[in-house]
Coordinates of N, CA, C and O in Angstrom, one line a residue:
M1 N 201.3 125.4 -185.3 CA 200.8 124.0 -185.3 C 199.5 124.0 -186.2 O 198.6 124.8 -186.0
N2 N 199.5 123.1 -187.1 CA 198.3 123.1 -188.0 C 197.2 122.2 -187.3 O 197.5 121.5 -186.3
L3 N 196.1 122.2 -187.9 CA 194.9 121.5 -187.3 C 195.1 120.0 -187.3 O 194.7 119.4 -186.3
S4 N 195.7 119.4 -188.3 CA 195.9 118.0 -188.3 C 196.9 117.5 -187.2 O 196.7 116.5 -186.5
F5 N 197.9 118.3 -186.9 CA 198.8 118.0 -185.8 C 198.2 118.2 -184.5 O 198.3 117.4 -183.6
L6 N 197.3 119.3 -184.4 CA 196.6 119.4 -183.1 C 195.7 118.3 -182.9 O 195.6 117.8 -181.8
E7 N 195.0 117.8 -183.9 CA 194.1 116.7 -183.7 C 194.8 115.4 -183.3 O 194.4 114.7 -182.4
E8 N 196.0 115.2 -183.9 CA 196.8 114.0 -183.4 C 197.2 114.2 -182.0 O 197.2 113.2 -181.2
A9 N 197.6 115.4 -181.6 CA 198.0 115.6 -180.2 C 196.8 115.4 -179.2 O 197.0 114.8 -178.2
L10 N 195.7 115.9 -179.6 CA 194.5 115.7 -178.8 C 194.1 114.3 -178.7 O 193.8 113.8 -177.6
D11 N 194.2 113.6 -179.8 CA 193.8 112.1 -179.8 C 194.8 111.3 -178.9 O 194.4 110.4 -178.2
S12 N 196.0 111.8 -178.9 CA 197.0 111.0 -178.0 C 196.7 111.2 -176.5 O 197.2 110.5 -175.7
L13 N 195.9 112.3 -176.2 CA 195.6 112.6 -174.8 C 194.2 112.1 -174.4 O 193.8 112.4 -173.3
K14 N 193.6 111.3 -175.2 CA 192.2 110.9 -174.9 C 192.0 110.2 -173.6 O 191.0 110.3 -172.9
E15 N 193.1 109.5 -173.1 CA 193.0 108.7 -171.8 C 193.7 109.5 -170.7 O 193.8 109.0 -169.6
W16 N 194.2 110.7 -171.0 CA 194.9 111.5 -170.0 C 194.0 111.8 -168.8 O 192.9 112.3 -169.1
P17 N 194.4 111.5 -167.6 CA 193.4 111.6 -166.5 C 193.3 113.0 -165.9 O 192.3 113.3 -165.2
A18 N 194.2 113.9 -166.3 CA 194.2 115.3 -165.7 C 193.7 116.3 -166.8 O 193.4 115.9 -167.9
K19 N 193.7 117.5 -166.4 CA 193.4 118.6 -167.3 C 194.4 118.7 -168.4 O 195.6 118.3 -168.3
I20 N 194.0 119.3 -169.5 CA 194.9 119.5 -170.7 C 194.9 121.0 -170.9 O 193.9 121.7 -171.0
G21 N 196.1 121.5 -171.1 CA 196.3 123.0 -171.2 C 196.8 123.4 -172.6 O 197.6 122.7 -173.2
I22 N 196.3 124.5 -173.1 CA 196.7 125.1 -174.3 C 197.5 126.3 -173.8 O 197.0 127.3 -173.2
I23 N 198.8 126.3 -174.2 CA 199.8 127.3 -173.7 C 200.9 127.4 -174.7 O 201.1 126.5 -175.5
G24 N 201.7 128.4 -174.6 CA 202.9 128.5 -175.4 C 202.8 129.6 -176.5 O 201.8 129.6 -177.2
G25 N 203.7 130.5 -176.5 CA 203.6 131.6 -177.4 C 202.3 132.3 -176.8 O 202.1 132.5 -175.6
E26 N 201.5 132.7 -177.7 CA 200.2 133.3 -177.3 C 199.1 132.6 -178.2 O 199.0 132.9 -179.4
P27 N 198.4 131.7 -177.6 CA 197.4 130.9 -178.3 C 196.4 131.7 -179.1 O 196.0 131.3 -180.2
L28 N 196.0 132.9 -178.6 CA 195.0 133.7 -179.3 C 195.5 134.3 -180.6 O 194.7 134.7 -181.4
R29 N 196.8 134.3 -180.8 CA 197.4 134.8 -182.1 C 197.4 133.7 -183.2 O 197.7 134.0 -184.3
H30 N 197.0 132.5 -182.9 CA 197.0 131.4 -183.9 C 195.9 131.8 -184.9 O 194.8 132.2 -184.6
P31 N 196.3 131.8 -186.2 CA 195.3 132.2 -187.3 C 194.0 131.4 -187.3 O 193.0 131.9 -187.8
D32 N 194.1 130.2 -186.8 CA 192.9 129.3 -186.9 C 192.4 129.0 -185.4 O 191.9 127.9 -185.2
F33 N 192.6 130.0 -184.5 CA 192.2 129.7 -183.1 C 190.8 129.2 -183.0 O 190.5 128.3 -182.2
E34 N 189.8 129.8 -183.7 CA 188.4 129.4 -183.6 C 188.2 128.0 -184.0 O 187.5 127.2 -183.4
R35 N 188.9 127.6 -185.1 CA 188.8 126.2 -185.6 C 189.5 125.3 -184.7 O 189.0 124.2 -184.5
C36 N 190.6 125.7 -184.1 CA 191.2 124.9 -183.0 C 190.3 124.6 -181.9 O 190.1 123.5 -181.4
C37 N 189.6 125.7 -181.5 CA 188.6 125.5 -180.4 C 187.5 124.5 -180.7 O 187.1 123.7 -179.9
K38 N 187.0 124.6 -181.9 CA 185.9 123.7 -182.4 C 186.4 122.3 -182.4 O 185.7 121.3 -182.0
L39 N 187.7 122.1 -182.8 CA 188.2 120.7 -182.7 C 188.4 120.3 -181.3 O 188.0 119.1 -181.0
I40 N 188.9 121.1 -180.4 CA 189.0 120.8 -179.0 C 187.6 120.4 -178.4 O 187.5 119.4 -177.7
Q41 N 186.6 121.2 -178.8 CA 185.3 120.9 -178.3 C 184.7 119.5 -178.7 O 184.0 118.9 -178.0
S42 N 185.2 119.1 -179.9 CA 184.7 117.8 -180.5 C 185.4 116.6 -179.8 O 184.9 115.5 -179.9
K43 N 186.5 116.9 -179.0 CA 187.3 115.9 -178.4 C 187.1 115.8 -176.9 O 187.2 114.7 -176.3
F44 N 187.0 116.9 -176.3 CA 187.0 117.0 -174.8 C 185.9 117.9 -174.2 O 185.6 118.9 -174.9
P45 N 185.4 117.6 -173.1 CA 184.5 118.6 -172.4 C 185.3 119.8 -171.9 O 186.5 119.7 -171.6
R46 N 184.6 120.9 -171.8 CA 185.3 122.2 -171.5 C 186.0 122.1 -170.1 O 187.0 122.7 -169.8
E47 N 185.4 121.3 -169.2 CA 185.9 121.1 -167.8 C 187.3 120.5 -167.8 O 188.1 120.6 -166.9
K48 N 187.7 119.8 -168.9 CA 189.0 119.1 -169.0 C 190.1 120.1 -169.5 O 191.3 119.8 -169.4
M49 N 189.6 121.2 -170.1 CA 190.5 122.1 -170.9 C 190.9 123.4 -170.1 O 190.0 124.0 -169.5
G50 N 192.2 123.8 -170.3 CA 192.6 125.0 -169.7 C 193.4 125.8 -170.8 O 193.9 125.3 -171.7
L51 N 193.3 127.1 -170.6 CA 193.9 128.1 -171.5 C 194.8 129.1 -170.7 O 194.3 129.6 -169.8
W52 N 196.0 129.2 -171.1 CA 196.9 130.2 -170.6 C 197.2 131.3 -171.6 O 197.6 131.0 -172.7
T53 N 196.8 132.5 -171.3 CA 196.9 133.6 -172.3 C 197.2 135.0 -171.6 O 196.9 135.1 -170.4
S54 N 197.7 135.9 -172.4 CA 197.8 137.2 -172.0 C 196.8 138.1 -172.7 O 196.9 139.3 -172.6
G55 N 195.8 137.5 -173.3 CA 194.7 138.2 -173.9 C 195.1 138.8 -175.3 O 195.1 138.1 -176.3
G56 N 195.5 140.0 -175.3 CA 195.8 140.7 -176.5 C 194.6 141.3 -177.2 O 193.5 141.4 -176.7
S57 N 194.9 141.7 -178.4 CA 193.9 142.5 -179.1 C 192.7 141.7 -179.5 O 191.6 142.3 -179.8
R58 N 192.7 140.4 -179.5 CA 191.6 139.6 -180.0 C 190.8 139.0 -178.8 O 189.8 138.3 -178.9
W59 N 191.2 139.4 -177.6 CA 190.5 138.8 -176.4 C 189.0 139.0 -176.4 O 188.3 138.0 -176.2
N60 N 188.5 140.2 -176.6 CA 187.1 140.4 -176.6 C 186.4 139.7 -177.7 O 185.3 139.2 -177.5
E61 N 187.0 139.7 -178.9 CA 186.4 139.0 -180.0 C 186.3 137.5 -179.8 O 185.3 136.9 -180.2
L62 N 187.3 136.9 -179.2 CA 187.3 135.5 -179.0 C 186.7 135.0 -177.7 O 186.6 133.8 -177.5
R63 N 186.4 135.9 -176.8 CA 185.9 135.5 -175.5 C 184.7 134.5 -175.5 O 184.7 133.6 -174.8
P64 N 183.7 134.7 -176.4 CA 182.6 133.7 -176.4 C 183.1 132.2 -176.7 O 182.8 131.3 -176.0
I65 N 184.0 132.1 -177.7 CA 184.5 130.7 -178.0 C 185.4 130.2 -176.9 O 185.5 129.0 -176.6
I66 N 186.2 131.1 -176.3 CA 187.0 130.7 -175.2 C 186.2 130.2 -174.0 O 186.5 129.1 -173.5
D67 N 185.1 130.9 -173.7 CA 184.2 130.5 -172.6 C 183.5 129.1 -172.9 O 183.3 128.3 -172.0
Q68 N 183.3 128.9 -174.2 CA 182.6 127.6 -174.6 C 183.6 126.4 -174.6 O 183.2 125.3 -174.4
T69 N 184.9 126.7 -174.8 CA 185.9 125.7 -174.9 C 186.7 125.3 -173.7 O 187.0 124.2 -173.5
F70 N 187.0 126.3 -172.8 CA 187.9 126.1 -171.7 C 187.2 126.3 -170.4 O 186.6 127.4 -170.1
G71 N 187.3 125.3 -169.5 CA 186.8 125.4 -168.2 C 187.7 126.2 -167.2 O 187.2 126.7 -166.2
F72 N 188.9 126.4 -167.6 CA 189.9 127.1 -166.8 C 190.6 128.1 -167.7 O 191.1 127.6 -168.8
V73 N 190.7 129.3 -167.3 CA 191.5 130.3 -168.1 C 192.4 131.0 -167.2 O 192.0 131.7 -166.2
A74 N 193.7 130.9 -167.4 CA 194.7 131.7 -166.7 C 195.0 132.9 -167.5 O 195.7 132.8 -168.5
Y75 N 194.5 134.0 -167.1 CA 194.6 135.3 -167.9 C 195.6 136.2 -167.2 O 195.3 136.6 -166.1
N76 N 196.7 136.5 -167.8 CA 197.7 137.4 -167.3 C 198.0 138.4 -168.3 O 198.8 138.2 -169.2
E77 N 197.4 139.6 -168.1 CA 197.6 140.6 -169.1 C 198.9 141.4 -168.9 O 199.2 142.4 -169.6
H78 N 199.7 141.0 -167.9 CA 201.0 141.6 -167.6 C 200.8 143.1 -167.3 O 201.6 143.9 -167.7
N79 N 199.8 143.4 -166.5 CA 199.6 144.8 -166.0 C 200.6 145.1 -164.9 O 201.3 144.2 -164.4
K80 N 200.5 146.3 -164.4 CA 201.4 146.7 -163.3 C 201.3 145.9 -162.1 O 202.3 145.4 -161.5
Q81 N 200.1 145.6 -161.6 CA 199.9 144.8 -160.4 C 200.5 143.4 -160.6 O 201.2 142.9 -159.7
Q82 N 200.3 142.8 -161.8 CA 200.8 141.4 -162.0 C 202.3 141.5 -162.1 O 203.0 140.6 -161.7
Q83 N 202.9 142.5 -162.7 CA 204.3 142.7 -162.8 C 205.0 142.7 -161.5 O 206.1 142.3 -161.3
E84 N 204.3 143.3 -160.5 CA 204.8 143.4 -159.1 C 204.7 142.1 -158.3 O 205.4 141.9 -157.4
T85 N 203.7 141.2 -158.7 CA 203.5 140.0 -157.9 C 203.8 138.7 -158.6 O 203.9 137.7 -157.9
C86 N 203.9 138.7 -159.9 CA 204.0 137.5 -160.6 C 205.5 137.0 -160.7 O 206.3 137.8 -161.2
R87 N 205.8 135.8 -160.3 CA 207.1 135.4 -160.2 C 207.7 135.0 -161.6 O 208.9 135.0 -161.8
H88 N 206.9 134.7 -162.6 CA 207.4 134.3 -163.9 C 207.6 135.5 -164.8 O 208.2 135.4 -165.8
Q89 N 207.2 136.6 -164.4 CA 207.2 137.8 -165.2 C 208.5 138.2 -165.8 O 208.6 138.4 -167.0
P90 N 209.6 138.2 -165.1 CA 210.9 138.6 -165.8 C 211.3 137.6 -166.9 O 211.8 138.1 -167.9
I91 N 211.0 136.3 -166.7 CA 211.4 135.4 -167.8 C 210.5 135.6 -169.0 O 211.0 135.6 -170.1
T92 N 209.2 135.8 -168.7 CA 208.3 136.0 -169.9 C 208.6 137.2 -170.6 O 208.7 137.2 -171.9
L93 N 208.9 138.3 -169.9 CA 209.2 139.6 -170.6 C 210.5 139.5 -171.4 O 210.7 140.0 -172.5
S94 N 211.5 138.7 -170.9 CA 212.8 138.6 -171.6 C 212.6 137.8 -172.8 O 213.4 138.0 -173.8
I95 N 211.7 136.9 -172.9 CA 211.4 136.1 -174.1 C 210.8 137.0 -175.2 O 211.1 136.9 -176.3
L96 N 209.9 137.9 -174.8 CA 209.2 138.8 -175.7 C 210.2 139.6 -176.5 O 210.2 140.0 -177.5

């Protein structure tokens, strides 16, 4: 998704009464993730935004902007404990 499409999507949600989530694939792998976050910040307060991620190699690098942008973060690194308790795990792993 390019930035102009993201902006259109965000603008279409300006009256949405509930939280807005960034999910699908792995958001942190987006080449313009930081610019996406800045755009999100210009449109919505962090309390309205959620991020679903498995972290990955850029987690530590992007953590400051994640904390600035998202009031809710669902972090599932797919470790052993999560693999034993998480109900969506088999579907997620089969997609990978």
